CSV table of C-alpha atoms in Angstrom, one decimal:
chain,number,residue,atom,x,y,z
A,1,MET,CA,0.0,0.0,0.0
A,2,LYS,CA,2.8,2.3,0.9
A,3,ARG,CA,4.4,1.6,-2.4
A,4,TYR,CA,1.2,2.4,-4.2
A,5,LEU,CA,0.9,5.7,-2.5
A,6,LEU,CA,4.4,6.6,-3.3
A,7,ALA,CA,3.8,5.7,-7.0
A,8,ALA,CA,0.6,7.7,-7.0
A,9,THR,CA,2.3,10.7,-5.5
A,10,LEU,CA,5.1,10.5,-8.1
A,11,VAL,CA,2.5,10.3,-10.9
A,12,ALA,CA,0.6,13.3,-9.5
A,13,LEU,CA,3.9,15.3,-9.5
A,14,MET,CA,4.8,14.2,-13.0
A,15,THR,CA,1.5,15.0,-14.6
A,16,GLY,CA,1.8,18.6,-13.4
A,17,PRO,CA,-0.4,21.5,-14.3
A,18,GLY,CA,-2.2,21.6,-17.7
A,19,PHE,CA,-2.9,17.9,-17.6
A,20,ALA,CA,-6.0,16.2,-16.4
A,21,GLU,CA,-5.4,14.5,-13.1
A,22,GLY,CA,-4.3,10.9,-13.5
A,23,PRO,CA,-7.1,8.4,-13.0
A,24,GLN,CA,-5.2,5.1,-12.7
A,25,ASP,CA,-8.2,3.2,-13.8
A,26,ARG,CA,-8.5,4.7,-17.3
A,27,ALA,CA,-8.6,2.0,-19.9
A,28,THR,CA,-6.0,2.2,-22.5
A,29,GLY,CA,-8.0,1.4,-25.7
A,30,GLY,CA,-8.6,5.0,-26.4
A,31,LEU,CA,-5.1,6.2,-25.7
A,32,GLY,CA,-2.3,7.3,-27.9
A,33,VAL,CA,1.2,8.6,-27.7
A,34,VAL,CA,2.6,11.6,-29.5
A,35,ILE,CA,6.3,12.0,-30.0
A,36,GLU,CA,7.8,15.4,-29.1
A,37,ARG,CA,10.9,15.1,-31.2
A,38,ALA,CA,13.0,18.0,-30.1
A,39,SER,CA,12.5,17.7,-26.3
A,40,GLY,CA,12.9,13.9,-26.0
A,41,SER,CA,9.5,13.5,-24.5
A,42,VAL,CA,6.2,11.9,-25.4
A,43,LEU,CA,2.6,13.0,-24.6
A,44,ILE,CA,0.1,10.4,-23.6
A,45,VAL,CA,-3.2,11.4,-25.0
A,46,ASP,CA,-6.8,10.3,-24.7
A,47,ARG,CA,-8.1,10.1,-28.3
A,48,LEU,CA,-11.7,9.8,-27.1
A,49,ALA,CA,-11.6,12.8,-24.8
A,50,ARG,CA,-9.3,14.6,-27.2
A,51,ALA,CA,-7.1,15.5,-24.3
A,52,GLN,CA,-3.5,15.2,-23.2
A,53,LEU,CA,-3.0,13.2,-20.0
A,54,ALA,CA,0.7,13.4,-19.2
A,55,ARG,CA,4.1,14.2,-20.6
A,56,VAL,CA,6.8,11.5,-20.1
A,57,GLU,CA,10.3,12.9,-20.4
A,58,GLY,CA,13.9,11.7,-20.7
A,59,LEU,CA,13.6,9.6,-23.8
A,60,GLY,CA,16.7,11.0,-25.6
A,61,ASP,CA,16.9,12.0,-29.3
A,62,LEU,CA,13.6,11.4,-30.9
A,63,SER,CA,14.3,12.9,-34.3
A,64,HIS,CA,13.2,9.7,-35.9
A,65,ALA,CA,11.1,7.9,-33.4
A,66,SER,CA,8.4,5.3,-33.7
A,67,ILE,CA,6.3,3.2,-31.4
A,68,ASN,CA,4.9,-0.3,-31.0
A,69,PHE,CA,2.4,-1.3,-28.4
A,70,SER,CA,2.2,-4.4,-26.2
A,71,PRO,CA,-0.8,-6.6,-27.0
A,72,ASP,CA,-2.6,-5.5,-23.9
A,73,GLU,CA,-2.2,-1.9,-24.9
A,74,ARG,CA,-0.5,-1.0,-21.6
A,75,TYR,CA,3.0,-0.4,-22.8
A,76,ALA,CA,4.4,1.7,-25.6
A,77,TYR,CA,7.9,0.8,-26.8
A,78,VAL,CA,9.5,4.0,-28.0
A,79,PHE,CA,12.4,3.6,-30.5
A,80,GLY,CA,14.6,6.7,-30.4
A,81,ARG,CA,17.2,7.9,-32.9
A,82,ASP,CA,20.1,7.6,-30.4
A,83,GLY,CA,19.6,3.9,-29.7
A,84,GLY,CA,17.4,4.4,-26.7
A,85,LEU,CA,14.6,1.8,-26.3
A,86,THR,CA,12.1,3.0,-23.8
A,87,LYS,CA,9.1,1.1,-22.4
A,88,VAL,CA,6.4,3.6,-21.3
A,89,ASP,CA,3.6,2.5,-19.0
A,90,LEU,CA,0.4,4.2,-20.2
A,91,VAL,CA,-1.4,3.3,-16.9
A,92,THR,CA,1.1,4.8,-14.5
A,93,ARG,CA,2.4,7.3,-17.1
A,94,THR,CA,6.0,6.6,-16.2
A,95,ILE,CA,9.0,4.9,-17.8
A,96,ALA,CA,8.8,1.2,-17.0
A,97,ALA,CA,12.2,0.3,-18.5
A,98,ARG,CA,14.8,1.9,-20.7
A,99,VAL,CA,18.0,0.7,-22.3
A,100,MET,CA,20.6,2.3,-24.6
A,101,GLN,CA,20.9,-0.6,-27.0
A,102,ALA,CA,22.9,0.9,-29.8
A,103,GLY,CA,24.4,4.1,-31.0
A,104,ASN,CA,21.9,5.0,-33.7
A,105,SER,CA,18.5,3.5,-34.5
A,106,ILE,CA,15.7,3.9,-37.0
A,107,GLY,CA,12.7,1.9,-35.8
A,108,GLY,CA,11.4,-1.2,-34.3
A,109,ALA,CA,8.8,-3.9,-34.2
A,110,ILE,CA,7.1,-6.3,-31.8
A,111,SER,CA,6.5,-10.0,-32.3
A,112,ASP,CA,2.9,-11.2,-32.8
A,113,ASP,CA,2.9,-12.8,-29.4
A,114,GLY,CA,4.1,-9.6,-27.8
A,115,ARG,CA,7.1,-11.3,-26.2
A,116,LEU,CA,9.9,-9.8,-28.3
A,117,VAL,CA,10.8,-6.3,-29.3
A,118,ALA,CA,13.2,-5.9,-32.2
A,119,VAL,CA,15.1,-2.7,-33.0
A,120,SER,CA,16.6,-1.7,-36.4
A,121,ASN,CA,20.0,-0.1,-36.0
A,122,TYR,CA,22.2,2.1,-38.1
A,123,GLU,CA,25.2,2.0,-35.8
A,124,PRO,CA,26.2,-0.7,-35.2
A,125,GLY,CA,24.3,-1.9,-38.3
A,126,GLY,CA,22.0,-4.7,-37.4
A,127,ILE,CA,18.9,-6.0,-35.6
A,128,ARG,CA,18.8,-6.5,-31.9
A,129,ILE,CA,15.9,-8.3,-30.2
A,130,PHE,CA,14.8,-7.8,-26.6
A,131,ASP,CA,12.6,-9.5,-24.0
A,132,ALA,CA,9.4,-7.3,-24.0
A,133,ASP,CA,9.2,-7.5,-20.2
A,134,THR,CA,12.7,-6.8,-19.1
A,135,LEU,CA,14.3,-5.3,-22.2
A,136,ALA,CA,17.1,-7.8,-21.8
A,137,MET,CA,18.7,-8.6,-25.1
A,138,VAL,CA,17.9,-12.1,-26.4
A,139,ALA,CA,19.4,-11.9,-29.9
A,140,ASP,CA,22.0,-9.8,-31.7
A,141,ILE,CA,22.1,-10.0,-35.5
A,142,PRO,CA,24.8,-7.8,-37.0
A,143,THR,CA,24.3,-7.0,-40.7
A,144,GLY,CA,27.3,-4.9,-41.7
A,145,SER,CA,24.8,-2.3,-43.0
A,146,LYS,CA,22.3,0.2,-41.9
A,147,THR,CA,19.0,-1.7,-41.5
A,148,ILE,CA,15.7,-0.2,-42.5
A,149,GLY,CA,12.0,-1.3,-42.9
A,150,LEU,CA,11.9,-3.7,-40.0
A,151,VAL,CA,8.5,-5.4,-39.8
A,152,GLU,CA,7.1,-8.2,-37.7
A,153,LEU,CA,5.8,-11.3,-39.4
A,154,PRO,CA,3.3,-13.8,-37.9
A,155,GLY,CA,5.0,-16.6,-35.9
A,156,ARG,CA,7.7,-14.6,-34.0
A,157,ARG,CA,9.5,-13.6,-37.2
A,158,PHE,CA,10.9,-10.3,-38.4
A,159,ALA,CA,12.0,-9.1,-41.8
A,160,TRP,CA,14.1,-6.1,-42.7
A,161,ALA,CA,16.2,-4.6,-45.6
A,162,LEU,CA,19.8,-3.3,-45.8
A,163,TRP,CA,20.3,0.3,-47.0
A,164,ASP,CA,24.0,-0.2,-47.9
A,165,LYS,CA,23.7,-3.7,-49.4
A,166,GLY,CA,20.4,-3.8,-51.1
A,167,GLU,CA,19.2,-7.0,-49.5
A,168,ALA,CA,16.2,-8.3,-47.6
A,169,TRP,CA,16.5,-10.7,-44.6
A,170,MET,CA,14.3,-12.5,-42.2
A,171,ALA,CA,14.8,-13.9,-38.7
A,172,ASP,CA,12.6,-16.7,-37.2
A,173,LEU,CA,12.6,-16.6,-33.4
A,174,SER,CA,10.0,-19.3,-32.8
A,175,GLY,CA,12.6,-21.9,-31.9
A,176,ALA,CA,15.4,-22.1,-29.3
A,177,GLU,CA,17.9,-20.3,-31.6
A,178,PRO,CA,17.1,-17.6,-34.1
A,179,ILE,CA,17.2,-18.7,-37.7
A,180,VAL,CA,18.4,-15.9,-40.0
A,181,THR,CA,17.6,-16.2,-43.7
A,182,ARG,CA,18.6,-14.0,-46.7
A,183,LEU,CA,15.4,-13.3,-48.7
A,184,GLY,CA,17.2,-11.8,-51.7
A,185,GLU,CA,18.3,-8.7,-53.4
A,186,THR,CA,16.0,-5.6,-53.3
A,187,GLY,CA,17.8,-3.1,-55.5
A,188,ALA,CA,19.9,-0.2,-54.5
A,189,ASN,CA,19.4,1.7,-51.2
A,190,PRO,CA,16.1,0.5,-49.9
A,191,TYR,CA,14.7,3.3,-47.8
A,192,ASP,CA,11.7,1.7,-46.1
A,193,ALA,CA,9.6,-1.4,-46.2
A,194,ILE,CA,6.2,-2.5,-45.0
A,195,LEU,CA,4.1,-5.6,-44.5
A,196,THR,CA,0.6,-5.7,-45.9
A,197,GLY,CA,-2.1,-6.2,-43.3
A,198,ASP,CA,-2.8,-9.8,-44.4
A,199,GLY,CA,0.9,-10.6,-43.7
A,200,ARG,CA,1.4,-11.5,-47.3
A,201,HIS,CA,3.5,-8.9,-49.0
A,202,PHE,CA,6.8,-7.5,-47.7
A,203,VAL,CA,7.2,-4.4,-49.9
A,204,VAL,CA,10.5,-2.6,-50.1
A,205,GLY,CA,10.8,1.0,-51.5
A,206,LEU,CA,14.0,1.9,-53.3
A,207,PHE,CA,15.8,5.3,-53.2
A,208,GLY,CA,19.0,4.3,-55.1
A,209,GLU,CA,17.2,3.3,-58.2
A,210,LYS,CA,13.7,3.4,-59.5
A,211,GLY,CA,11.3,0.7,-58.3
A,212,VAL,CA,9.8,-1.2,-55.5
A,213,THR,CA,10.5,-4.9,-54.6
A,214,LEU,CA,8.0,-7.3,-53.2
A,215,PHE,CA,8.4,-10.6,-51.4
A,216,ASP,CA,5.4,-13.0,-51.0
A,217,MET,CA,5.8,-14.0,-47.4
A,218,TRP,CA,3.1,-16.7,-47.8
A,219,ASP,CA,5.6,-18.6,-50.0
A,220,LYS,CA,8.0,-21.1,-48.5
A,221,ALA,CA,10.9,-19.5,-50.2
A,222,PRO,CA,10.0,-15.8,-50.8
A,223,ALA,CA,11.7,-14.4,-53.9
A,224,PRO,CA,12.1,-10.7,-54.9
A,225,VAL,CA,9.7,-9.4,-57.5
A,226,ARG,CA,10.5,-5.9,-58.9
A,227,PHE,CA,7.8,-3.5,-60.1
A,228,LEU,CA,7.5,0.2,-60.9
A,229,SER,CA,11.0,0.1,-62.2
A,230,ASP,CA,10.5,2.7,-64.9
A,231,TYR,CA,8.4,5.4,-63.3
A,232,GLY,CA,9.6,9.0,-64.0
A,233,LYS,CA,12.3,7.9,-66.5
A,234,THR,CA,11.8,11.0,-68.5
A,235,GLY,CA,13.0,14.2,-67.0
A,236,GLU,CA,15.1,15.1,-64.1
A,237,ASP,CA,14.3,14.0,-60.6
A,238,LEU,CA,13.4,16.6,-58.1
A,239,PRO,CA,15.4,16.9,-54.9
A,240,VAL,CA,14.0,14.8,-52.0
A,241,TYR,CA,14.1,16.9,-48.9
A,242,LYS,CA,12.6,14.2,-46.7
A,243,MET,CA,12.8,10.5,-47.2
A,244,PRO,CA,9.3,9.0,-47.8
A,245,HIS,CA,7.9,6.5,-45.4
A,246,LEU,CA,6.0,3.4,-46.1
A,247,GLN,CA,4.7,2.9,-42.6
A,248,GLY,CA,0.9,3.3,-43.0
A,249,TRP,CA,1.3,3.0,-46.7
A,250,GLY,CA,-2.1,2.9,-48.3
A,251,PHE,CA,-3.6,-0.2,-49.7
A,252,THR,CA,-7.0,0.4,-51.0
A,253,GLU,CA,-9.3,-0.7,-53.8
A,254,GLY,CA,-7.0,-3.5,-54.6
A,255,GLN,CA,-4.2,-1.1,-55.2
A,256,PHE,CA,-0.9,0.0,-53.6
A,257,ALA,CA,-0.8,3.8,-53.3
A,258,LEU,CA,2.8,4.8,-52.8
A,259,PRO,CA,5.0,7.9,-52.9
A,260,ALA,CA,7.1,8.4,-56.0
A,261,VAL,CA,10.7,9.3,-55.1
A,262,GLY,CA,11.9,12.5,-56.7
A,263,ARG,CA,8.5,13.2,-58.2
A,264,HIS,CA,5.5,15.1,-56.9
A,265,GLN,CA,3.3,12.1,-57.5
A,266,VAL,CA,1.4,9.3,-55.8
A,267,LEU,CA,1.7,6.1,-57.9
A,268,TRP,CA,-1.1,3.6,-58.0
A,269,VAL,CA,-0.3,-0.1,-58.7
A,270,ASP,CA,-2.7,-2.9,-59.2
A,271,ARG,CA,-1.9,-5.4,-56.4
A,272,ASN,CA,-2.5,-8.5,-58.6
A,273,SER,CA,-0.7,-7.5,-61.8
A,274,LEU,CA,1.8,-5.1,-60.1
A,275,GLN,CA,1.2,-2.8,-63.1
A,276,GLN,CA,1.0,0.9,-62.6
A,277,VAL,CA,-2.6,2.0,-63.2
A,278,ALA,CA,-2.3,5.7,-62.5
A,279,ALA,CA,-0.2,8.6,-61.2
A,280,THR,CA,-1.7,11.5,-59.2
A,281,GLU,CA,0.0,14.8,-59.5
A,282,VAL,CA,0.3,16.2,-56.0
A,283,HIS,CA,1.5,19.3,-54.1
A,284,GLY,CA,5.0,18.1,-53.3
A,285,GLN,CA,7.3,15.1,-52.6
A,286,PRO,CA,4.9,12.7,-50.7
A,287,VAL,CA,6.2,11.5,-47.4
A,288,PHE,CA,3.3,9.5,-45.9
A,289,VAL,CA,0.5,8.0,-48.1
A,290,ILE,CA,-2.1,6.7,-45.6
A,291,ALA,CA,-5.4,5.0,-46.2
A,292,GLN,CA,-8.3,6.4,-44.2
A,293,PRO,CA,-10.0,3.3,-42.7
A,294,GLY,CA,-13.4,2.5,-43.9
A,295,SER,CA,-13.2,4.8,-47.0
A,296,PRO,CA,-11.8,5.0,-50.5
A,297,TYR,CA,-9.5,7.9,-49.5
A,298,VAL,CA,-5.8,8.2,-48.9
A,299,TRP,CA,-4.2,11.2,-47.2
A,300,VAL,CA,-0.8,12.5,-48.2
A,301,ASN,CA,1.6,14.8,-46.6
A,302,PHE,CA,4.8,16.4,-48.1
A,303,ALA,CA,8.4,17.1,-47.6
A,304,THR,CA,9.7,20.5,-46.6
A,305,PRO,CA,9.3,23.2,-47.8
A,306,LEU,CA,5.8,22.2,-49.0
A,307,ASN,CA,4.9,20.7,-45.7
A,308,ASP,CA,2.0,22.9,-44.6
A,309,THR,CA,-0.4,21.0,-46.8
A,310,VAL,CA,-2.3,17.7,-46.8
A,311,GLN,CA,-4.1,16.3,-49.8
A,312,VAL,CA,-6.9,13.7,-49.9
A,313,ILE,CA,-7.1,11.5,-52.9
A,314,ASP,CA,-10.0,9.2,-54.0
A,315,SER,CA,-8.6,5.8,-54.8
A,316,ARG,CA,-11.3,5.1,-57.4
A,317,SER,CA,-10.8,8.2,-59.5
A,318,HIS,CA,-7.2,8.9,-58.4
A,319,ALA,CA,-8.2,12.5,-58.2
A,320,VAL,CA,-7.2,14.9,-55.5
A,321,VAL,CA,-10.6,15.7,-53.8
A,322,GLN,CA,-9.4,18.0,-51.1
A,323,THR,CA,-6.4,20.1,-50.3
A,324,LEU,CA,-6.0,21.2,-46.6
A,325,THR,CA,-3.5,23.5,-45.0
A,326,PRO,CA,-3.6,22.5,-41.4
A,327,GLY,CA,-0.5,24.4,-40.3
A,328,ALA,CA,3.3,24.6,-40.3
A,329,ALA,CA,5.3,21.4,-40.9
A,330,VAL,CA,2.8,18.5,-41.1
A,331,LEU,CA,4.9,15.5,-40.1
A,332,HIS,CA,2.4,12.7,-39.5
A,333,MET,CA,-1.2,11.7,-39.6
A,334,GLU,CA,-2.9,9.1,-37.5
A,335,PHE,CA,-6.5,7.9,-38.0
A,336,ALA,CA,-9.0,6.9,-35.4
A,337,PRO,CA,-9.1,3.1,-35.9
A,338,ARG,CA,-12.4,3.3,-37.8
A,339,GLY,CA,-11.5,6.5,-39.6
A,340,SER,CA,-13.8,9.0,-38.1
A,341,GLU,CA,-11.1,11.5,-37.4
A,342,VAL,CA,-7.5,12.1,-38.1
A,343,TRP,CA,-4.8,13.6,-35.9
A,344,ILE,CA,-2.2,15.7,-37.7
A,345,SER,CA,1.1,16.7,-36.1
A,346,LEU,CA,2.1,20.3,-36.8
A,347,ARG,CA,5.7,20.4,-35.8
A,348,ASP,CA,6.4,24.1,-36.2
A,349,ASP,CA,3.0,25.2,-34.8
A,350,ASN,CA,3.6,23.1,-31.7
A,351,ARG,CA,0.3,21.5,-31.8
A,352,VAL,CA,-1.7,18.5,-33.0
A,353,ALA,CA,-4.8,19.3,-35.1
A,354,VAL,CA,-7.8,17.0,-35.1
A,355,TYR,CA,-9.9,16.8,-38.2
A,356,ASP,CA,-13.3,15.3,-38.8
A,357,THR,CA,-12.8,13.1,-41.9
A,358,ARG,CA,-16.4,13.5,-43.2
A,359,SER,CA,-16.7,17.3,-43.0
A,360,LEU,CA,-12.9,17.8,-43.4
A,361,GLN,CA,-13.1,20.5,-40.8
A,362,PRO,CA,-10.8,20.9,-37.9
A,363,ILE,CA,-12.5,19.9,-34.6
A,364,THR,CA,-9.9,21.0,-32.1
A,365,SER,CA,-6.1,21.1,-31.5
A,366,LEU,CA,-3.9,20.1,-28.6
A,367,PRO,CA,-0.6,21.8,-27.7
A,368,ALA,CA,2.5,19.7,-28.1
A,369,GLU,CA,6.2,20.5,-28.4
A,370,SER,CA,7.5,19.9,-32.0
A,371,PRO,CA,5.2,16.9,-32.4
A,372,SER,CA,6.1,14.2,-34.9
A,373,GLY,CA,4.7,10.7,-34.9
A,374,ILE,CA,1.2,10.0,-33.5
A,375,PHE,CA,0.4,6.4,-32.4
A,376,PHE,CA,-3.0,5.2,-31.1
A,377,THR,CA,-3.0,2.0,-29.1
A,378,ALA,CA,-5.3,0.2,-31.6
A,379,ARG,CA,-2.1,-0.4,-33.6
A,380,ALA,CA,-1.4,-3.2,-31.0
A,381,HIS,CA,-3.8,-5.4,-32.9
A,382,ARG,CA,-2.9,-4.7,-36.5
A,383,THR,CA,-0.4,-6.6,-38.6
A,384,GLY,CA,1.9,-4.5,-40.7
A,385,LEU,CA,2.3,-1.4,-38.5
B,1,MET,CA,32.2,7.3,-54.2
B,2,PRO,CA,36.0,6.9,-53.6
B,3,ARG,CA,37.4,9.3,-51.0
B,4,GLY,CA,39.6,11.0,-53.5
B,5,GLN,CA,36.7,11.8,-55.8
B,6,ALA,CA,34.7,13.0,-52.9
B,7,ILE,CA,37.4,15.4,-51.8
B,8,ALA,CA,37.8,16.6,-55.4
B,9,LEU,CA,34.1,17.2,-55.6
B,10,ILE,CA,34.0,19.0,-52.3
B,11,CYS,CA,36.9,21.2,-53.5
B,12,ALA,CA,35.3,21.9,-56.8
B,13,ILE,CA,32.0,22.8,-55.2
B,14,ALA,CA,33.8,25.0,-52.7
B,15,LEU,CA,35.1,27.2,-55.5
B,16,LEU,CA,31.5,28.0,-56.4
B,17,VAL,CA,30.9,29.8,-53.1
B,18,PRO,CA,33.0,32.9,-52.9
B,19,ALA,CA,34.1,34.2,-49.5
B,20,ALA,CA,32.4,37.5,-50.4
B,21,ALA,CA,29.1,35.7,-50.0
B,22,ARG,CA,29.2,36.3,-46.2
B,23,ALA,CA,26.7,38.9,-45.4
B,24,GLU,CA,24.4,39.8,-42.6
B,25,ILE,CA,21.3,37.7,-42.3
B,26,ALA,CA,18.2,39.2,-40.6
B,27,PRO,CA,17.5,37.8,-37.1
B,28,ALA,CA,14.1,36.4,-38.1
B,29,ARG,CA,15.7,34.5,-40.9
B,30,VAL,CA,18.4,33.2,-38.6
B,31,ALA,CA,15.8,31.8,-36.3
B,32,LYS,CA,14.2,30.0,-39.3
B,33,LEU,CA,17.6,28.7,-40.3
B,34,GLU,CA,18.3,27.4,-36.9
B,35,ASN,CA,15.0,25.6,-36.8
B,36,MET,CA,15.7,24.2,-40.3
B,37,VAL,CA,19.1,22.8,-39.2
B,38,LEU,CA,17.7,21.3,-36.1
B,39,GLN,CA,14.5,19.9,-37.6
B,40,ASP,CA,15.0,19.4,-41.3
B,41,CYS,CA,18.7,18.5,-41.4
B,42,GLY,CA,18.0,16.6,-38.1
B,43,SER,CA,15.5,14.3,-39.9
B,44,CYS,CA,18.5,12.5,-41.6
B,45,HIS,CA,21.4,13.6,-39.5
B,46,GLY,CA,19.8,13.4,-36.0
B,47,LEU,CA,18.6,16.2,-33.8
B,48,THR,CA,21.9,16.0,-32.0
B,49,MET,CA,23.7,15.8,-35.3
B,50,LYS,CA,25.2,12.5,-34.4
B,51,GLY,CA,24.0,11.0,-37.7
B,52,GLY,CA,21.3,8.8,-39.1
B,53,LEU,CA,20.8,8.0,-42.7
B,54,GLY,CA,23.1,11.0,-43.2
B,55,ARG,CA,26.6,11.3,-41.7
B,56,PRO,CA,27.2,12.9,-38.3
B,57,LEU,CA,27.4,16.7,-38.5
B,58,THR,CA,28.8,17.4,-35.0
B,59,ALA,CA,31.6,19.9,-34.9
B,60,ALA,CA,34.0,17.1,-34.1
B,61,ALA,CA,32.8,15.0,-37.1
B,62,LEU,CA,33.3,18.1,-39.3
B,63,SER,CA,36.7,19.1,-37.9
B,64,GLN,CA,38.4,18.4,-41.3
B,65,ALA,CA,35.9,20.4,-43.3
B,66,GLY,CA,35.9,24.1,-44.2
B,67,ALA,CA,32.8,26.3,-44.1
B,68,GLU,CA,32.9,27.0,-47.8
B,69,GLY,CA,33.2,23.3,-48.7
B,70,LEU,CA,30.3,22.5,-46.5
B,71,ALA,CA,28.2,25.3,-47.9
B,72,GLY,CA,28.9,23.9,-51.3
B,73,ILE,CA,27.6,20.5,-50.3
B,74,ILE,CA,24.5,22.1,-48.7
B,75,LEU,CA,23.8,24.1,-51.8
B,76,ASP,CA,24.4,21.4,-54.4
B,77,GLY,CA,24.0,18.1,-52.5
B,78,ILE,CA,26.1,15.0,-53.1
B,79,PRO,CA,25.0,13.3,-56.3
B,80,GLY,CA,24.4,9.6,-55.9
B,81,THR,CA,23.5,9.9,-52.2
B,82,ALA,CA,20.4,11.0,-50.3
B,83,MET,CA,21.9,14.5,-49.7
B,84,PRO,CA,19.7,16.8,-51.8
B,85,PRO,CA,20.7,20.2,-53.2
B,86,TRP,CA,19.3,22.9,-51.0
B,87,ARG,CA,20.1,25.7,-53.5
B,88,PRO,CA,16.4,26.2,-54.4
B,89,LEU,CA,15.7,27.0,-50.7
B,90,LEU,CA,18.8,28.8,-49.5
B,91,SER,CA,21.0,31.6,-50.6
B,92,GLU,CA,24.8,31.2,-50.6
B,93,GLU,CA,25.0,33.5,-47.6
B,94,GLU,CA,22.6,31.3,-45.8
B,95,ALA,CA,24.5,28.1,-46.7
B,96,ILE,CA,27.7,29.7,-45.3
B,97,TRP,CA,25.8,30.7,-42.2
B,98,ILE,CA,24.6,27.1,-41.7
B,99,ALA,CA,28.1,25.7,-42.3
B,100,GLU,CA,29.6,28.0,-39.8
B,101,TYR,CA,26.8,27.2,-37.3
B,102,LEU,CA,27.6,23.5,-37.7
B,103,LEU,CA,31.3,24.1,-37.2
B,104,LYS,CA,30.8,25.9,-34.0
B,105,ASP,CA,30.9,23.6,-31.0
B,106,ARG,CA,27.5,24.2,-29.5
B,107,GLN,CA,28.0,21.8,-26.6
B,108,ARG,CA,25.1,19.7,-27.7
């Protein structure tokens, strides 16, 4: 009891003014976490109340941070740029565990059973895998390259790609020892990868050459299949001021919707034939192309200096149906799990804007310091995030 | 790119930015540039400039580099890498300002 009181007091002190007081019995299914990239902190938010609950500090360099949730939606694993792996407890609103596991990191993943957390590292290049409870390291897989596009596959498996070597790899941790397999060549400088929600296609985007490479993970021996290898062959490429992301990449109407690299276009590819079916001219270099759940729409944000704008595209007509200017430096968009609203981080406005997806009108906004990634706990139950 | 070629490229680019390009930049623009270095350069090079997809840009990591050579890389990028040319967004004076800003040890 004494211990509980102490913890409660600490929580009360940490939540501080400006935040709703901390009911410990709040369920986590409506919660989310917003990265505050410049201050090394995260905000715990209540999506349903559209309110911030607490700020948790001391997470290091979050310039490229992402989050995975435990299956019970209690813990957020925050992957920081500086190699920090932090386990944040959304109930007590405190840091439950933290390790500096590498010098430089880019992202992470959590196994389907929630027991293993994997981190993708630049320095030293490789994948490290940790016990989700204790953050003790259980496997170290050096790759001799910066690793990107780490995803979790069903059955305690992970896949990733190598920026420097142009290869894709997989690790199977279902047995006593990890089994590491080379999947094949991706093409030059893969910049990100994603797994489709059905667990079938591991899709790797290329920066060093034109194209996208796909592996069918339902196959016993997945092999690389290249597509979109000739987009934008005519004319000079435009400078890419921010690397596109494939996390949250839109799949809709039987199509992949993906950012062209060096083109102000979203490219549409038929998922069965892997043929390009359309290209939508957009406002700038796309960064995220994200499908609005329960709708035919994808939402796109853009690289600096054109990053005050968000466009909505109809995947049936491939036409831009709305152009919004939510504010300065749109970095990320996160939809309510059924798509009714979208939260948009506005880094240079120091706020998160909430839009109704039917009226396309702003509902409210929440203060946040240089917000970047927004992650709702419903992600815990989705493959391919 | 072999190191020799990279150095040659840096030297060649450096010639394109004359020392005379150093001029006063308005305080409001300086604040924007600082934010740009932290946030936009930081996207690839890390908010603490210790590197990411891009190389580290700490003063220590850049100790062998000159401001003009760096400004040249900022303006024209490094072809064949993810470093884009920022010339469409920055003047030469501003690139020099950023280079000098990076070379200062800011005790980050």
